[in-house]
Amino acid sequence: MQYGILGPLEVHLDGSPIPVPRPRRQALLAFLLLHGGRRVGTDQLIEALWDGEPPPTARAQVHSGVSALRTQLPSAFGRQLSSDACGYRLTVPEAALDATTFRARLATARELAAGRQHDQAARLLRDGLALWRGEALAGVSAPFAAGARTCLAEERFAAHELLADLDLAAGRHAESVPRLTALFAEHPARESIAERLALALYRCGRQTDALAVFRRLRGVLAQEYGVEPGSRLAELELAVLRQAPSLAPAPPAGPPATRRPAAPAATPSHQPCEPAAPVADAARPAQCPDRGARFAGRATELAALDHFHRLAAVGPRTGDGAAPAPGPRILAVTGPAGVGKTALALHWAQLRADGFPDGLLHADLHGFDAAEPACPAEVLAGFLTALGVPAGQVPPDLAGRAALYRTRTAGRRLLVVLDNALGHRQVRPLLPAPGAALTLVTSRDRLGGLLAEAGAQPLPLGPLDLGDSLAALGLVLGPERLAAEPGPARELVRLCAGLPLALRVAAVRLAAEPATPVAELVGELTPEDCRLDALWLPGDDHGVGPALDHSCRRLDPGQARLLRLLARYPEDPVDTDTATALSGESPARLRLALRALEARHLVEQAGPGRWTLAPLVRLHARRSELLAQLAGDADWVLAERAVALS
């Protein structure tokens, strides 16, 4: 089956069109195609189709719409569409959807252009642009369509602009004029199109027509937006008026054996119309934050990081004397909230910075905090700038930025730290080119997709042991204060469950109150209903409770309910049969929910078919249940009855 969204929505089987009746089903199919290969939750579909104002029957309409698509479309669609308790996933081969084919060709063309293979890049761009049949998602009426249409249109503009740059550099000015004229007529306020069209016209000997382009652009911008064209357009217009020699076409290329794509003379007015090419290396980036000297413990994990670095650099030894192959270059540091993943990654980066002579890149991806998760395209823009790419040469789309990023990192001995990742899909575009660069990813998610798809190696973190916990307290309080109260200090470690975040908050509280005995804070932490409030710094989002809130905020209602049920059950660990009876779910749905909780490190396996909660996670889940009770949450009532029946 073939699908098309670069124009009106189309479905074909063996070249024959398959109609998709009803606007709602068309929108549903379009949204699934836009998220091809990714799970789309029912709530996400409802938001996309009704934009915060769903009817009471919205959930039923989504389910019935999917069922209708399964019935009306050929059986191949049913095999591509999978569903589970959490939503739907439509897995379509890249060549079967015009948008993914277009994006792949654009990304490859950018790489070819950066490598000076201009003719091959231009052919790919023409093939990709030929897939467009009009406005993307034409006729699809749903709230999500406008934003998706805009994103796809920007990628189309990026392809047109790069193709124009390649054609102008190769002397194909006359070929560019019809295409750019049509684009400018459709988008008369688009400065990048006006710039390239004016240059193409001038090189065709049409100076008057080139100046008319500037006049029309200036009139549109003044009338509709009250602004003047940018400085680059003004410089180019002046150069056209003066017939500057720098605007003349480049001289013909040399013989085939020595042929190299020629570039016109570089002037400020002319540079924007050149194809992007690798630029000279920037100063060595050093983006990793300085965590200071306060770091205790983790000797085993630091040694594992060193071993991984050595192994990745030289590759595993072989028994036949052959040269070692390069090892994997991605390490996933995972663990529950507050376990010290970021501190470990940044501390090791600070220790081993000299081992990465080409620099250190760092990004906080905000996967599990109060901010919205970082957009990979924005992160890549920052990385490219740090790597020496001028802002004007940063591609506008994610695929283009990722391709240029891989080109710029190829062969460079960099350390890339991707901190607080939401999941592997957020990370994948940010991975540098395979080779010399080393990537550390930290996340509360287990990042199973990154391990499976990119060959990342896991480094799971657990709580600190007693000795390391006391050392962490001593860094803030001083060893003398702990030595004065050894029993309370050990009890404080137990109440904090060896969690570095809890230990740090407790230590900061004691450091701010030098006269307060450790035993007094232990007494405050001992009642379970007060512990999370005590492990929080007033006026800040820094504490165990807020950290666990961020871990739980993306759970669906069924997963959150199961977590509350497990927290209330008096026995620990809980076996799968008991959890099934408590939840009232089928074994299959229960396993899905347990795996989702395990992936976020909210439950752990204590053995085959046995599940346990960390002490502070248990307290947080019980408090969440109390809040649900006070709010009259029906889920709480069900949970209460289930535990009572057990």
Coordinates of N, CA and C in Angstrom, one line a residue, residues 96 106 112 118 146 202-203 213 331 345 360 368 389 440 524 551 618 630 639:
A96 N 6.7 3.8 1.5 CA 5.2 3.7 1.3 C 4.5 5.0 1.6
L106 N 15.7 14.7 1.2 CA 16.2 16.0 1.6 C 17.4 15.9 2.5
L112 N 25.0 15.3 0.8 CA 25.8 15.3 -0.5 C 26.2 16.7 -0.8
H118 N 27.3 18.1 -5.7 CA 26.2 19.0 -6.0 C 25.2 18.4 -7.0
A146 N -3.3 22.2 10.6 CA -2.6 23.5 10.2 C -1.2 23.5 10.6
Y202 N 19.0 38.2 -12.7 CA 20.1 39.0 -13.0 C 21.1 38.3 -13.8
R203 N 21.4 37.0 -13.4 CA 22.4 36.2 -14.2 C 21.9 35.8 -15.6
V213 N 11.5 42.4 -8.7 CA 11.3 41.5 -7.6 C 11.5 42.2 -6.2
L331 N 26.4 5.4 25.8 CA 26.2 4.8 27.1 C 24.9 5.4 27.7
A345 N 27.3 11.8 35.4 CA 27.7 12.1 34.0 C 28.5 13.3 34.0
L360 N 33.3 19.3 24.3 CA 32.2 18.7 25.0 C 30.9 19.5 24.7
F368 N 12.0 15.1 32.3 CA 11.3 14.8 33.5 C 11.5 16.0 34.5
V389 N 29.1 26.3 12.8 CA 28.2 26.5 11.7 C 27.6 27.9 11.9
L440 N 26.9 10.2 26.2 CA 26.3 9.8 27.5 C 24.9 10.3 27.5
E524 N 11.9 14.3 62.6 CA 11.0 14.9 61.7 C 10.7 14.0 60.5
S551 N 8.1 12.3 37.4 CA 8.2 10.9 36.9 C 6.8 10.4 36.6
R618 N 6.9 4.5 47.3 CA 5.7 4.0 48.0 C 5.0 5.2 48.7
L630 N -9.2 13.0 48.4 CA -9.8 14.3 48.8 C -10.5 14.9 47.6
A639 N -9.8 1.6 44.0 CA -8.6 1.0 44.7 C -8.9 0.6 46.1

